PDB file of C-alpha atoms in Angstrom:
ATOM      1  CA  MET A   7     -48.853  33.507 -24.378  1.00 45.00           C
ATOM      2  CA  THR A   8     -47.211  30.119 -23.902  1.00 46.00           C
ATOM      3  CA  PRO A   9     -46.662  29.250 -20.266  1.00 45.00           C
ATOM      4  CA  ARG A  10     -43.093  28.485 -19.242  1.00 40.00           C
ATOM      5  CA  GLU A  11     -42.141  24.986 -18.218  1.00 41.00           C
ATOM      6  CA  PRO A  12     -41.384  24.677 -14.540  1.00 39.00           C
ATOM      7  CA  ARG A  13     -37.661  24.901 -13.878  1.00 39.00           C
ATOM      8  CA  LYS A  14     -35.988  21.799 -12.437  1.00 41.00           C
ATOM      9  CA  SER A  15     -34.670  21.954  -8.929  1.00 40.00           C
ATOM     10  CA  THR A  16     -31.063  22.953  -8.446  1.00 44.00           C
ATOM     11  CA  SER A  17     -28.917  23.692  -5.429  1.00 39.00           C
ATOM     12  CA  ALA A  18     -29.648  27.398  -5.960  1.00 41.00           C
ATOM     13  CA  ASP A  19     -33.360  26.739  -5.292  1.00 46.00           C
ATOM     14  CA  GLN A  20     -32.587  25.683  -1.721  1.00 46.00           C
ATOM     15  CA  THR A  21     -34.830  22.627  -2.337  1.00 66.00           C
ATOM     16  CA  GLY A  22     -31.933  20.192  -2.421  1.00 80.00           C
ATOM     17  CA  ASP A  23     -29.221  19.406   0.114  1.00 87.00           C
ATOM     18  CA  ASP A  24     -25.663  20.609  -0.412  1.00 88.00           C
ATOM     19  CA  PHE A  25     -24.075  17.521  -1.974  1.00 89.00           C
ATOM     20  CA  GLN A  26     -20.778  19.340  -2.364  1.00 88.00           C
ATOM     21  CA  LYS A  27     -20.155  18.584   1.308  1.00 89.00           C
ATOM     22  CA  ILE A  28     -19.589  15.003   0.142  1.00 90.00           C
ATOM     23  CA  ALA A  29     -16.010  14.290  -0.920  1.00 87.00           C
ATOM     24  CA  GLY A  30     -16.026  13.342  -4.590  1.00 85.00           C
ATOM     25  CA  ILE A  31     -19.046  15.439  -5.583  1.00 90.00           C
ATOM     26  CA  GLY A  32     -18.546  18.770  -7.287  1.00 86.00           C
ATOM     27  CA  GLN A  33     -20.944  21.382  -8.606  1.00 87.00           C
ATOM     28  CA  ALA A  34     -21.623  19.613 -11.921  1.00 87.00           C
ATOM     29  CA  ILE A  35     -22.411  16.249 -10.327  1.00 90.00           C
ATOM     30  CA  GLU A  36     -24.542  17.930  -7.664  1.00 89.00           C
ATOM     31  CA  ARG A  37     -26.604  19.602 -10.388  1.00 88.00           C
ATOM     32  CA  ARG A  38     -27.070  16.304 -12.229  1.00 88.00           C
ATOM     33  CA  LEU A  39     -28.146  14.542  -9.019  1.00 90.00           C
ATOM     34  CA  HIS A  40     -30.769  17.201  -8.362  1.00 88.00           C
ATOM     35  CA  GLU A  41     -31.960  17.013 -11.956  1.00 87.00           C
ATOM     36  CA  ALA A  42     -32.256  13.233 -11.568  1.00 87.00           C
ATOM     37  CA  GLY A  43     -34.590  13.694  -8.623  1.00 87.00           C
ATOM     38  CA  ILE A  44     -32.025  12.925  -5.911  1.00 89.00           C
ATOM     39  CA  LEU A  45     -32.477  16.022  -3.773  1.00 89.00           C
ATOM     40  CA  THR A  46     -31.610  15.170  -0.176  1.00 90.00           C
ATOM     41  CA  TYR A  47     -28.981  13.301   1.759  1.00 90.00           C
ATOM     42  CA  GLN A  48     -31.636  10.695   2.586  1.00 88.00           C
ATOM     43  CA  ASP A  49     -32.368  10.268  -1.133  1.00 88.00           C
ATOM     44  CA  LEU A  50     -28.713   9.647  -1.879  1.00 90.00           C
ATOM     45  CA  ALA A  51     -28.100   7.357   1.099  1.00 87.00           C
ATOM     46  CA  ALA A  52     -31.108   5.197   0.181  1.00 87.00           C
ATOM     47  CA  ARG A  53     -29.709   4.301  -3.247  1.00 89.00           C
ATOM     48  CA  SER A  54     -26.991   1.821  -4.130  1.00 89.00           C
ATOM     49  CA  PRO A  55     -23.881   2.939  -6.047  1.00 88.00           C
ATOM     50  CA  GLU A  56     -25.222   1.077  -9.088  1.00 88.00           C
ATOM     51  CA  GLN A  57     -28.534   2.959  -8.937  1.00 89.00           C
ATOM     52  CA  ILE A  58     -26.756   6.303  -8.624  1.00 90.00           C
ATOM     53  CA  ALA A  59     -24.432   5.543 -11.542  1.00 88.00           C
ATOM     54  CA  ALA A  60     -27.423   4.536 -13.661  1.00 87.00           C
ATOM     55  CA  ARG A  61     -28.922   8.026 -13.119  1.00 86.00           C
ATOM     56  CA  LEU A  62     -25.655   9.728 -14.136  1.00 87.00           C
ATOM     57  CA  THR A  63     -24.641   7.800 -17.250  1.00 84.00           C
ATOM     58  CA  ASP A  64     -23.828  11.057 -19.065  1.00 83.00           C
ATOM     59  CA  VAL A  65     -21.142  12.051 -16.527  1.00 82.00           C
ATOM     60  CA  ALA A  66     -17.761  11.121 -17.983  1.00 80.00           C
ATOM     61  CA  GLY A  67     -15.590   8.892 -15.826  1.00 77.00           C
ATOM     62  CA  LEU A  68     -18.294   8.175 -13.247  1.00 84.00           C
ATOM     63  CA  SER A  69     -18.884   4.552 -12.279  1.00 85.00           C
ATOM     64  CA  SER A  70     -20.404   2.597  -9.422  1.00 84.00           C
ATOM     65  CA  ALA A  71     -16.860   1.589  -8.413  1.00 83.00           C
ATOM     66  CA  ARG A  72     -15.867   5.248  -8.007  1.00 86.00           C
ATOM     67  CA  ILE A  73     -19.035   5.981  -6.024  1.00 89.00           C
ATOM     68  CA  THR A  74     -18.270   3.002  -3.775  1.00 86.00           C
ATOM     69  CA  SER A  75     -14.612   3.937  -3.240  1.00 80.00           C
ATOM     70  CA  GLN A  76     -15.572   7.514  -2.335  1.00 86.00           C
ATOM     71  CA  ASP A  77     -18.414   6.269  -0.080  1.00 87.00           C
ATOM     72  CA  TRP A  78     -21.073   8.714  -1.324  1.00 89.00           C
ATOM     73  CA  THR A  79     -23.948   6.850   0.341  1.00 87.00           C
ATOM     74  CA  GLY A  80     -22.125   6.520   3.655  1.00 85.00           C
ATOM     75  CA  GLN A  81     -21.184  10.197   3.678  1.00 89.00           C
ATOM     76  CA  ALA A  82     -24.752  11.157   2.776  1.00 87.00           C
ATOM     77  CA  GLY A  83     -26.143   8.977   5.528  1.00 85.00           C
ATOM     78  CA  ARG A  84     -23.862  10.536   8.106  1.00 85.00           C
ATOM     79  CA  LEU A  85     -24.787  14.052   6.947  1.00 86.00           C
ATOM     80  CA  ALA A  86     -28.445  13.075   7.234  1.00 82.00           C
ATOM     81  CA  GLY A  87     -27.824  11.663  10.697  1.00 76.00           C
ATOM     82  CA  SER A  88     -29.330   8.328   9.754  1.00 52.00           C
ATOM     83  CA  ALA A  89     -26.359   6.137   8.960  1.00 47.00           C
ATOM     84  CA  PRO A  90     -24.970   3.723  11.569  1.00 48.00           C
ATOM     85  CA  PRO A  91     -21.245   3.724  12.301  1.00 47.00           C
ATOM     86  CA  PRO A  92     -19.192   1.741   9.781  1.00 47.00           C
ATOM     87  CA  LEU A  93     -18.437  -0.915  12.442  1.00 44.00           C
ATOM     88  CA  PRO A  94     -21.441  -1.154  14.813  1.00 45.00           C
ATOM     89  CA  SER A  95     -19.657  -3.596  17.116  1.00 41.00           C
ATOM     90  CA  GLU A  96     -16.702  -1.217  17.509  1.00 46.00           C
ATOM     91  CA  PRO A  97     -18.118   2.318  17.321  1.00 47.00           C
ATOM     92  CA  ASP A  98     -14.775   3.929  18.137  1.00 53.00           C
ATOM     93  CA  GLN A  99     -13.355   2.877  14.766  1.00 55.00           C
ATOM     94  CA  THR A 100     -13.520   5.042  11.657  1.00 64.00           C
ATOM     95  CA  TYR A 101     -12.269   4.783   8.108  1.00 68.00           C
ATOM     96  CA  ALA A 102      -9.413   6.860   6.728  1.00 73.00           C
ATOM     97  CA  SER A 103     -10.126   6.768   2.986  1.00 78.00           C
ATOM     98  CA  PHE A 104      -7.834   7.818   0.178  1.00 80.00           C
ATOM     99  CA  HIS A 105      -8.077   7.858  -3.606  1.00 82.00           C
ATOM    100  CA  ILE A 106      -4.725   7.209  -5.301  1.00 87.00           C
ATOM    101  CA  GLU A 107      -4.193   7.796  -9.018  1.00 86.00           C
ATOM    102  CA  LEU A 108      -1.046   6.789 -10.895  1.00 85.00           C
ATOM    103  CA  LEU A 109      -0.306   8.131 -14.352  1.00 86.00           C
ATOM    104  CA  LEU A 110       1.620   5.355 -16.088  1.00 83.00           C
ATOM    105  CA  ASP A 111       3.857   5.476 -19.130  1.00 77.00           C
ATOM    106  CA  VAL A 112       3.696   2.786 -21.801  1.00 74.00           C
ATOM    107  CA  ASP A 113       6.548   0.878 -20.128  1.00 67.00           C
ATOM    108  CA  GLY A 114       4.608   0.717 -16.850  1.00 69.00           C
ATOM    109  CA  SER A 115       6.701   3.296 -14.982  1.00 76.00           C
ATOM    110  CA  VAL A 116       4.885   5.841 -12.833  1.00 81.00           C
ATOM    111  CA  ARG A 117       4.950   9.293 -14.380  1.00 84.00           C
ATOM    112  CA  ARG A 118       2.817  11.097 -11.789  1.00 87.00           C
ATOM    113  CA  THR A 119       1.205  10.264  -8.452  1.00 89.00           C
ATOM    114  CA  LYS A 120      -1.944  11.960  -7.135  1.00 89.00           C
ATOM    115  CA  VAL A 121      -3.529  11.301  -3.735  1.00 87.00           C
ATOM    116  CA  ARG A 122      -6.847  12.643  -2.417  1.00 84.00           C
ATOM    117  CA  HIS A 123      -7.875  12.398   1.238  1.00 79.00           C
ATOM    118  CA  LEU A 124     -11.624  11.857   0.894  1.00 76.00           C
ATOM    119  CA  LYS A 125     -12.673  13.266   4.263  1.00 74.00           C
ATOM    120  CA  SER A 126     -10.883  16.598   3.921  1.00 75.00           C
ATOM    121  CA  GLY A 127     -10.949  16.780   0.127  1.00 76.00           C
ATOM    122  CA  GLN A 128      -7.250  17.683   0.107  1.00 79.00           C
ATOM    123  CA  ASP A 129      -5.229  16.735  -2.990  1.00 83.00           C
ATOM    124  CA  GLU A 130      -1.487  16.275  -3.272  1.00 86.00           C
ATOM    125  CA  ALA A 131       0.495  15.292  -6.354  1.00 87.00           C
ATOM    126  CA  TRP A 132       4.131  14.830  -7.304  1.00 85.00           C
ATOM    127  CA  PRO A 133       6.102  13.574 -10.303  1.00 88.00           C
ATOM    128  CA  GLY A 134       7.069   9.898 -10.436  1.00 84.00           C
ATOM    129  CA  TRP A 135       6.700   7.314  -7.665  1.00 79.00           C
ATOM    130  CA  ASP A 136       7.905   8.218  -4.169  1.00 80.00           C
ATOM    131  CA  GLU A 137       7.088   5.553  -1.577  1.00 76.00           C
ATOM    132  CA  GLY A 138       8.362   7.542   1.371  1.00 73.00           C
ATOM    133  CA  ARG A 139       6.289  10.589   0.467  1.00 79.00           C
ATOM    134  CA  LEU A 140       3.163   8.452  -0.001  1.00 81.00           C
ATOM    135  CA  ILE A 141       3.575   6.768   3.391  1.00 79.00           C
ATOM    136  CA  ALA A 142       4.263  10.110   5.078  1.00 74.00           C
ATOM    137  CA  LEU A 143       1.103  11.576   3.522  1.00 78.00           C
ATOM    138  CA  LEU A 144      -1.054   8.650   4.671  1.00 79.00           C
ATOM    139  CA  ARG A 145       0.320   8.828   8.189  1.00 72.00           C
ATOM    140  CA  ASP A 146      -0.277  12.585   8.352  1.00 73.00           C
ATOM    141  CA  HIS A 147      -3.995  11.800   8.170  1.00 72.00           C
ATOM    142  CA  ILE A 148      -3.797   8.949  10.718  1.00 69.00           C
ATOM    143  CA  PRO A 149      -2.431  10.833  13.768  1.00 55.00           C
ATOM    144  CA  LEU A 150      -3.072   8.018  16.237  1.00 47.00           C
ATOM    145  CA  LEU A 151      -1.263   5.428  14.146  1.00 45.00           C
ATOM    146  CA  ALA A 152       2.214   5.865  15.594  1.00 40.00           C
ATOM    147  CA  PRO A 153       1.393   5.680  19.339  1.00 40.00           C
ATOM    148  CA  ARG A 154      -1.109   2.828  18.925  1.00 40.00           C
ATOM    149  CA  GLN A 155       1.060   0.494  16.900  1.00 40.00           C
ATOM    150  CA  PRO A 156       3.354  -0.835  19.658  1.00 41.00           C
ATOM    151  CA  ALA A 157       0.435  -1.694  21.929  1.00 37.00           C
ATOM    152  CA  GLU A 158      -1.587  -3.477  19.262  1.00 40.00           C
ATOM    153  CA  ALA A 159       1.047  -5.259  17.211  1.00 39.00           C
ATOM    154  CA  PRO A 160       1.114  -8.935  18.350  1.00 42.00           C
ATOM    155  CA  GLY A 161       4.239  -9.833  16.387  1.00 42.00           C
ATOM    156  CA  PRO A 162       7.763  -8.416  16.167  1.00 43.00           C
ATOM    157  CA  PRO A 163       7.928  -4.695  15.460  1.00 40.00           C
ATOM    158  CA  SER A 164       8.235  -3.492  11.896  1.00 39.00           C
ATOM    159  CA  SER A 165      11.375  -1.631  10.894  1.00 40.00           C
ATOM    160  CA  ALA A 166      11.118   2.141  10.837  1.00 38.00           C
ATOM    161  CA  THR A 167      10.262   3.799   7.571  1.00 39.00           C
ATOM    162  CA  PRO A 168      13.369   5.441   6.094  1.00 38.00           C
ATOM    163  CA  PRO A 169      13.613   9.148   5.274  1.00 37.00           C
ATOM    164  CA  THR A 170      11.974  10.059   1.989  1.00 34.00           C
ATOM    165  CA  ASP A 171      15.304  11.045   0.426  1.00 33.00           C
ATOM    166  CA  GLN A 172      16.895   7.639   1.083  1.00 34.00           C
ATOM    167  CA  ALA A 173      17.627   5.627  -2.070  1.00 33.00           C
ATOM    168  CA  GLU A 174      15.714   2.390  -2.247  1.00 32.00           C
ATOM    169  CA  ALA A 175      18.580   0.520  -3.898  1.00 32.00           C
ATOM    170  CA  ALA A 176      20.459   0.695  -0.605  1.00 33.00           C
ATOM    171  CA  ALA A 177      18.357  -1.414   1.723  1.00 34.00           C
ATOM    172  CA  PRO A 178      17.723   0.552   4.930  1.00 36.00           C
ATOM    173  CA  SER A 179      19.036  -0.875   8.151  1.00 36.00           C
ATOM    174  CA  GLY A 180      16.299  -2.884   9.795  1.00 37.00           C
ATOM    175  CA  SER A 181      16.084  -4.089  13.381  1.00 36.00           C
ATOM    176  CA  GLU A 182      18.772  -6.656  14.117  1.00 38.00           C
ATOM    177  CA  MET A 183      17.854  -9.885  15.851  1.00 39.00           C
ATOM    178  CA  GLU A 184      18.963 -10.641  19.378  1.00 37.00           C
ATOM    179  CA  THR A 185      22.595 -11.798  19.302  1.00 37.00           C
ATOM    180  CA  ALA A 186      23.368 -12.130  23.012  1.00 36.00           C
ATOM    181  CA  GLN A 187      22.850 -15.913  22.979  1.00 44.00           C
ATOM    182  CA  LEU A 188      24.617 -16.569  19.686  1.00 51.00           C
ATOM    183  CA  PRO A 189      27.751 -18.701  20.110  1.00 52.00           C
ATOM    184  CA  VAL A 190      30.112 -16.384  18.176  1.00 55.00           C
ATOM    185  CA  SER A 191      30.529 -12.610  18.362  1.00 63.00           C
ATOM    186  CA  LEU A 192      30.728 -11.237  14.830  1.00 69.00           C
ATOM    187  CA  PRO A 193      30.925  -7.718  13.352  1.00 73.00           C
ATOM    188  CA  SER A 194      27.816  -6.267  11.731  1.00 69.00           C
ATOM    189  CA  SER A 195      29.579  -6.383   8.355  1.00 76.00           C
ATOM    190  CA  PHE A 196      29.850 -10.189   8.495  1.00 83.00           C
ATOM    191  CA  LEU A 197      26.407 -10.698   6.959  1.00 87.00           C
ATOM    192  CA  ARG A 198      24.786  -8.329   4.457  1.00 89.00           C
ATOM    193  CA  ILE A 199      21.365  -8.631   2.790  1.00 90.00           C
ATOM    194  CA  GLU A 200      21.046  -6.369  -0.243  1.00 90.00           C
ATOM    195  CA  ASN A 201      18.488  -5.527  -2.949  1.00 88.00           C
ATOM    196  CA  LEU A 202      15.596  -7.254  -1.202  1.00 90.00           C
ATOM    197  CA  GLY A 203      12.467  -6.903  -3.336  1.00 87.00           C
ATOM    198  CA  LEU A 204       9.947  -8.544  -5.602  1.00 88.00           C
ATOM    199  CA  THR A 205      10.950  -9.424  -9.136  1.00 86.00           C
ATOM    200  CA  ARG A 206       9.182 -10.195 -12.389  1.00 84.00           C
ATOM    201  CA  GLU A 207      11.135 -12.006 -15.119  1.00 80.00           C
ATOM    202  CA  GLY A 208      14.373 -11.173 -13.344  1.00 75.00           C
ATOM    203  CA  GLN A 209      13.658  -7.426 -13.047  1.00 82.00           C
ATOM    204  CA  ARG A 210      12.686  -5.521  -9.904  1.00 82.00           C
ATOM    205  CA  SER A 211       8.953  -4.851  -9.802  1.00 83.00           C
ATOM    206  CA  HIS A 212       7.198  -2.405  -7.465  1.00 82.00           C
ATOM    207  CA  ARG A 213       3.654  -3.215  -8.553  1.00 85.00           C
ATOM    208  CA  TYR A 214       1.734  -6.494  -8.612  1.00 87.00           C
ATOM    209  CA  ALA A 215      -1.828  -7.369  -9.531  1.00 87.00           C
ATOM    210  CA  PRO A 216      -4.190  -9.078  -7.037  1.00 87.00           C
ATOM    211  CA  GLY A 217      -3.933 -12.846  -7.426  1.00 88.00           C
ATOM    212  CA  GLU A 218      -0.540 -12.668  -9.142  1.00 90.00           C
ATOM    213  CA  PRO A 219       2.075 -14.989  -7.557  1.00 91.00           C
ATOM    214  CA  THR A 220       5.066 -13.124  -6.188  1.00 90.00           C
ATOM    215  CA  SER A 221       8.756 -13.759  -6.777  1.00 91.00           C
ATOM    216  CA  ILE A 222      11.305 -12.647  -4.177  1.00 91.00           C
ATOM    217  CA  GLY A 223      14.949 -11.869  -4.813  1.00 90.00           C
ATOM    218  CA  PHE A 224      17.904 -10.607  -2.783  1.00 91.00           C
ATOM    219  CA  THR A 225      21.690 -10.885  -2.602  1.00 92.00           C
ATOM    220  CA  LEU A 226      23.462 -12.471   0.365  1.00 92.00           C
ATOM    221  CA  HIS A 227      27.040 -11.547   1.323  1.00 91.00           C
ATOM    222  CA  VAL A 228      29.169 -13.313   3.960  1.00 89.00           C
ATOM    223  CA  THR A 229      32.508 -11.583   4.505  1.00 87.00           C
ATOM    224  CA  PRO A 230      35.587 -13.131   6.134  1.00 85.00           C
ATOM    225  CA  ALA A 231      35.844 -12.666   9.904  1.00 76.00           C
ATOM    226  CA  SER A 232      38.841 -13.320  12.162  1.00 68.00           C
ATOM    227  CA  THR A 233      36.637 -14.931  14.810  1.00 70.00           C
ATOM    228  CA  LEU A 234      34.935 -17.316  12.384  1.00 74.00           C
ATOM    229  CA  GLN A 235      36.965 -18.713   9.517  1.00 78.00           C
ATOM    230  CA  ALA A 236      35.180 -21.046   7.124  1.00 84.00           C
ATOM    231  CA  ALA A 237      34.917 -21.394   3.364  1.00 89.00           C
ATOM    232  CA  ALA A 238      31.112 -21.776   3.377  1.00 91.00           C
ATOM    233  CA  PHE A 239      28.084 -21.621   5.648  1.00 91.00           C
ATOM    234  CA  ASP A 240      24.506 -22.856   5.604  1.00 93.00           C
ATOM    235  CA  PHE A 241      21.730 -20.287   5.795  1.00 93.00           C
ATOM    236  CA  THR A 242      17.980 -20.046   6.306  1.00 93.00           C
ATOM    237  CA  ALA A 243      15.967 -17.011   5.166  1.00 93.00           C
ATOM    238  CA  ASP A 244      12.360 -16.213   6.118  1.00 93.00           C
ATOM    239  CA  ILE A 245      10.628 -13.557   3.983  1.00 93.00           C
ATOM    240  CA  THR A 246       7.525 -11.611   5.061  1.00 92.00           C
ATOM    241  CA  ALA A 247       5.575  -8.629   3.704  1.00 90.00           C
ATOM    242  CA  SER A 248       4.539  -6.038   6.284  1.00 86.00           C
ATOM    243  CA  SER A 249       1.518  -3.832   5.542  1.00 84.00           C
ATOM    244  CA  GLU A 250       2.356  -0.119   5.538  1.00 77.00           C
ATOM    245  CA  LEU A 251      -1.239   1.130   5.852  1.00 71.00           C
ATOM    246  CA  GLY A 252      -1.555   0.947   9.624  1.00 62.00           C
ATOM    247  CA  ASP A 253      -3.157  -2.482  10.178  1.00 62.00           C
ATOM    248  CA  ASN A 254       0.094  -4.251  11.229  1.00 67.00           C
ATOM    249  CA  GLN A 255      -0.626  -7.234   8.996  1.00 76.00           C
ATOM    250  CA  ARG A 256       2.373  -9.449   8.168  1.00 82.00           C
ATOM    251  CA  GLN A 257       2.104 -11.860   5.255  1.00 86.00           C
ATOM    252  CA  PRO A 258       4.582 -14.797   5.136  1.00 91.00           C
ATOM    253  CA  LEU A 259       6.027 -15.135   1.627  1.00 91.00           C
ATOM    254  CA  GLY A 260       8.325 -18.113   1.997  1.00 90.00           C
ATOM    255  CA  THR A 261      11.429 -19.733   3.485  1.00 93.00           C
ATOM    256  CA  VAL A 262      14.568 -20.715   1.606  1.00 92.00           C
ATOM    257  CA  GLN A 263      17.587 -22.740   2.743  1.00 92.00           C
ATOM    258  CA  GLY A 264      20.964 -23.160   1.092  1.00 92.00           C
ATOM    259  CA  ALA A 265      24.700 -22.631   1.300  1.00 93.00           C
ATOM    260  CA  VAL A 266      26.726 -19.461   0.759  1.00 92.00           C
ATOM    261  CA  ARG A 267      30.482 -19.232   0.223  1.00 92.00           C
ATOM    262  CA  THR A 268      32.545 -16.674   2.109  1.00 90.00           C
ATOM    263  CA  GLY A 269      33.413 -13.647   0.001  1.00 89.00           C
ATOM    264  CA  GLU A 270      31.155 -14.683  -2.910  1.00 92.00           C
ATOM    265  CA  PRO A 271      27.813 -12.828  -3.316  1.00 92.00           C
ATOM    266  CA  LEU A 272      24.895 -15.222  -3.667  1.00 93.00           C
ATOM    267  CA  LEU A 273      21.734 -14.277  -5.587  1.00 93.00           C
ATOM    268  CA  VAL A 274      18.750 -15.856  -3.811  1.00 92.00           C
ATOM    269  CA  GLU A 275      15.377 -16.203  -5.522  1.00 91.00           C
ATOM    270  CA  LEU A 276      12.210 -17.946  -4.381  1.00 90.00           C
ATOM    271  CA  PRO A 277       8.550 -17.995  -5.430  1.00 91.00           C
ATOM    272  CA  GLY A 278       5.874 -16.599  -3.104  1.00 90.00           C
ATOM    273  CA  PRO A 279       2.088 -16.515  -2.818  1.00 92.00           C
ATOM    274  CA  PRO A 280      -0.138 -13.660  -4.057  1.00 91.00           C
ATOM    275  CA  LEU A 281      -0.633 -10.680  -1.747  1.00 89.00           C
ATOM    276  CA  PRO A 282      -3.946  -8.943  -0.974  1.00 88.00           C
ATOM    277  CA  ARG A 283      -4.441  -5.393  -2.233  1.00 86.00           C
ATOM    278  CA  GLY A 284      -2.346  -2.912  -0.272  1.00 85.00           C
ATOM    279  CA  LEU A 285       1.068  -1.346   0.173  1.00 86.00           C
ATOM    280  CA  TYR A 286       3.788  -3.536   1.660  1.00 87.00           C
ATOM    281  CA  ARG A 287       7.411  -3.505   2.682  1.00 86.00           C
ATOM    282  CA  LEU A 288       9.442  -6.700   2.469  1.00 89.00           C
ATOM    283  CA  GLU A 289      11.462  -8.061   5.386  1.00 91.00           C
ATOM    284  CA  ALA A 290      14.062 -10.859   5.381  1.00 92.00           C
ATOM    285  CA  THR A 291      15.332 -12.662   8.477  1.00 92.00           C
ATOM    286  CA  VAL A 292      18.511 -14.636   7.733  1.00 93.00           C
ATOM    287  CA  ALA A 293      20.286 -17.067  10.073  1.00 91.00           C
ATOM    288  CA  ILE A 294      23.805 -18.410   9.370  1.00 89.00           C
ATOM    289  CA  TYR A 295      24.838 -21.933  10.509  1.00 91.00           C
ATOM    290  CA  PRO A 296      27.982 -24.068  10.211  1.00 90.00           C
ATOM    291  CA  ALA A 297      28.198 -26.016   6.957  1.00 89.00           C
ATOM    292  CA  ASP A 298      26.335 -29.348   7.074  1.00 88.00           C
ATOM    293  CA  HIS A 299      24.717 -28.384  10.382  1.00 87.00           C
ATOM    294  CA  THR A 300      22.160 -30.557  12.132  1.00 88.00           C
ATOM    295  CA  ARG A 301      18.577 -29.560  12.871  1.00 84.00           C
ATOM    296  CA  ASP A 302      19.346 -28.801  16.519  1.00 85.00           C
ATOM    297  CA  SER A 303      22.333 -26.531  15.732  1.00 86.00           C
ATOM    298  CA  LYS A 304      22.178 -22.965  16.973  1.00 88.00           C
ATOM    299  CA  PRO A 305      22.743 -20.159  14.435  1.00 89.00           C
ATOM    300  CA  LEU A 306      26.140 -18.515  14.372  1.00 87.00           C
ATOM    301  CA  HIS A 307      24.716 -15.182  13.342  1.00 85.00           C
ATOM    302  CA  SER A 308      21.309 -13.713  12.517  1.00 87.00           C
ATOM    303  CA  ARG A 309      20.133 -10.506  10.918  1.00 88.00           C
ATOM    304  CA  ARG A 310      16.897  -8.895   9.812  1.00 89.00           C
ATOM    305  CA  ARG A 311      16.661  -6.375   6.995  1.00 89.00           C
ATOM    306  CA  THR A 312      13.840  -4.489   5.303  1.00 87.00           C
ATOM    307  CA  GLY A 313      13.578  -4.001   1.556  1.00 84.00           C
ATOM    308  CA  GLY A 314      11.627  -1.942  -0.935  1.00 78.00           C
ATOM    309  CA  PHE A 315       7.956  -1.004  -1.114  1.00 82.00           C
ATOM    310  CA  VAL A 316       5.514  -3.021  -3.197  1.00 85.00           C
ATOM    311  CA  GLN A 317       1.973  -1.998  -4.153  1.00 86.00           C
ATOM    312  CA  VAL A 318      -0.666  -4.609  -4.978  1.00 87.00           C
ATOM    313  CA  ALA A 319      -3.458  -3.029  -7.006  1.00 84.00           C
ATOM    314  CA  ASP A 320      -5.353  -3.444 -10.245  1.00 77.00           C
ATOM    315  CA  VAL A 321      -3.036  -2.630 -13.131  1.00 60.00           C
ATOM    316  CA  PRO A 322      -4.821  -0.635 -15.876  1.00 52.00           C
ATOM    317  CA  ALA A 323      -4.371  -1.812 -19.425  1.00 42.00           C
ATOM    318  CA  GLN A 324      -1.576  -0.003 -21.226  1.00 43.00           C
ATOM    319  CA  PRO A 325      -2.060   1.408 -24.747  1.00 46.00           C
ATOM    320  CA  VAL A 326      -0.068  -0.307 -27.459  1.00 42.00           C
ATOM    321  CA  PRO A 327       2.300   2.154 -29.121  1.00 47.00           C
ATOM    322  CA  THR A 328       1.816   2.540 -32.860  1.00 49.00           C
ATOM    323  CA  ARG A 329       4.409   3.450 -35.407  1.00 48.00           C
ATOM    324  CA  SER A 330       3.790   6.514 -37.486  1.00 46.00           C
TER     325      SER A 330
END
């Protein structure tokens, strides 16, 4: 009688730790880890993402980058009780990690958005691209974000995020600058900043690749006012990108100066530097001066407006459509 080969360890044998407690690992991957000789949390935490991926080459879609983004080794170390806090010098800080997937059509438009909160394992998906819903979902998992922001933000406060059903084409009202010391009292309709966003080849773009130079565009309107009658004015516009992921980072994109005629919309475009990976909202601060003003002239009117959302992330290669 031929003796049976010893059966390899599985989670059912109770000889391996429950890897399904780690966000990103399901039953199939857990079984393959055990079969590869990685049985305990300590075993998993002791290996690099590259070493783990090398043991699981037959698992479709698994890569060291995915293992790194889902922090398998860190989660395993914490479950084993052997991993140090992510930031030893500031032990009160923790990571809020998310995995975002975008299903793109051939033309680059977003067909479906899927977000996974790695700690809880919760998934949420919706058709198309909805910036407001994405921001709301991220903030739902960062409960201390709202009360901590005012105390920690060193610069001027960011404009409030608009309701999710607000159309992006209509730029939401941002915080207006102080006007008490301005020499002329003007109605809010005197200066309008519309369609603030990033562009690519003249078209609005909501997605940029890391290292790709930005291009900013917006339309400036100066309407006639009874208290200030002039055919043209000088203006200065400062453009920044404010991070929407809770770190309060503000990236300067550029400053542009020029002249705008009363009653004639002016399309303003300027090049900007690349942005780091992240989700941003643009902000323009525009000051209006008398025509041919001197450097020491005070602005006649100032306004700040927020624009659309922009995501900076790796853009996957798109398939080339073939004709039948």
